[in-house]
């Protein structure tokens, strides 16, 4: 770095969401409840799918994998945020900040690709029902999952390579409740225009790209169902509209934050709440608890564990 006036930044100060005590109390309650409920709901789903052999099919494996990822989505940011809420000075170490950004993007990228894989699975099931079992077999499913994680990790590494060696000049305040890339790179004392372009090209591309693939596959499914039976359309519509709600809630903030990183507005950090708390909580409710087989399987598990207690 040439030993100029660059200072070493050891810790990052997070501004947080609010400084009003009443609001902090409200946020503490709301975040804790949503976080715990989300973790429990997702954990229950993973447990049910793994332990019930009736659910050993690609669709449920993918659902369980989504739940597994959702547990991480909120765990990367929310516990620290809750812990920090009442602290006057919210700090995170420089390494902690880099680690947080790395995992946010690994998990975020993987989740986006996984949602596309799940849409693909539904597309094959609905539009190619006779070939479903040959196309979506266990091997394809595992391959797609490995691909999702590979894309997520690559996506995150590519961005961080440009960030870890940035020169800093002392300012270390991030106006958010966690370390995120668009705000973090503003701390650097260098021309960040190209960096912002890289973030947009990478994170913006992956969020916009997967979002459009999802919307197009939903439209495809709806049109196919509509052509084959008008009766099935309303059922497909009700399922897909639930999926679309999650997708819009999840992708909306991401697209807003990463596709226009040049413009960092205060509303960004409030939008991020949707991604780290609301969607990981809603996903199990929308993808799984509306599903009949899943409900039956859960009841079976509860019954079994009750019987074990009695004997
Ligand atoms: C993810 O899916 C694979 C099947 O490809 C399955 O073996 C695995 O148990 C799933 N993981 C979780 C956490 O459910």
PDB file of C-alpha atoms and ligand atoms in Angstrom, residues 45-47 49-50 57-58 60-69 71 137-143 145, ligand 1:
ATOM      1  CA  UNK A  45     -38.958 -28.630   8.620  1.00  0.00           C
ATOM      2  CA  UNK A  46     -35.420 -30.004   8.277  1.00  0.00           C
ATOM      3  CA  UNK A  47     -36.128 -32.497  11.060  1.00  0.00           C
ATOM      4  CA  UNK A  49     -38.024 -34.116   6.015  1.00  0.00           C
ATOM      5  CA  UNK A  50     -34.947 -35.995   7.194  1.00  0.00           C
ATOM      6  CA  UNK A  57     -38.288 -36.803  -2.724  1.00  0.00           C
ATOM      7  CA  UNK A  58     -36.564 -33.943  -4.560  1.00  0.00           C
ATOM      8  CA  UNK A  60     -38.967 -31.949   0.015  1.00  0.00           C
ATOM      9  CA  UNK A  61     -35.200 -32.236  -0.039  1.00  0.00           C
ATOM     10  CA  UNK A  62     -35.086 -28.836  -1.709  1.00  0.00           C
ATOM     11  CA  UNK A  63     -37.517 -27.407   0.835  1.00  0.00           C
ATOM     12  CA  UNK A  64     -35.393 -28.755   3.682  1.00  0.00           C
ATOM     13  CA  UNK A  65     -32.303 -27.264   2.093  1.00  0.00           C
ATOM     14  CA  UNK A  66     -34.062 -23.908   1.812  1.00  0.00           C
ATOM     15  CA  UNK A  67     -34.968 -24.088   5.496  1.00  0.00           C
ATOM     16  CA  UNK A  68     -31.404 -24.987   6.373  1.00  0.00           C
ATOM     17  CA  UNK A  69     -30.153 -21.924   4.468  1.00  0.00           C
ATOM     18  CA  UNK A  71     -31.558 -20.558   9.483  1.00  0.00           C
ATOM     19  CA  UNK A 137     -33.795 -37.819  -9.633  1.00  0.00           C
ATOM     20  CA  UNK A 138     -31.633 -37.809  -6.527  1.00  0.00           C
ATOM     21  CA  UNK A 139     -28.464 -37.243  -8.561  1.00  0.00           C
ATOM     22  CA  UNK A 140     -29.782 -34.234 -10.466  1.00  0.00           C
ATOM     23  CA  UNK A 141     -31.063 -32.828  -7.219  1.00  0.00           C
ATOM     24  CA  UNK A 142     -27.704 -33.175  -5.488  1.00  0.00           C
ATOM     25  CA  UNK A 143     -25.916 -31.790  -8.534  1.00  0.00           C
ATOM     26  CA  UNK A 145     -27.575 -28.177  -4.855  1.00  0.00           C
TER      27      UNK A 145
HETATM   28  C1  LIG B   1     -30.532 -31.294   0.921  1.00  0.00           C
HETATM   29  O1  LIG B   1     -30.861 -32.145  -0.157  1.00  0.00           O
HETATM   30  C2  LIG B   1     -30.185 -33.387  -0.210  1.00  0.00           C
HETATM   31  C3  LIG B   1     -30.656 -34.158  -1.416  1.00  0.00           C
HETATM   32  O2  LIG B   1     -30.069 -33.719  -2.575  1.00  0.00           O
HETATM   33  C4  LIG B   1     -30.473 -34.178   1.054  1.00  0.00           C
HETATM   34  O3  LIG B   1     -29.735 -35.385   1.031  1.00  0.00           O
HETATM   35  C5  LIG B   1     -30.100 -33.368   2.260  1.00  0.00           C
HETATM   36  O4  LIG B   1     -30.504 -34.059   3.424  1.00  0.00           O
HETATM   37  C6  LIG B   1     -30.774 -32.002   2.227  1.00  0.00           C
HETATM   38  N1  LIG B   1     -30.274 -31.203   3.327  1.00  0.00           N
HETATM   39  C7  LIG B   1     -31.044 -30.815   4.345  1.00  0.00           C
HETATM   40  C8  LIG B   1     -30.395 -29.977   5.386  1.00  0.00           C
HETATM   41  O5  LIG B   1     -32.191 -31.091   4.419  1.00  0.00           O
END
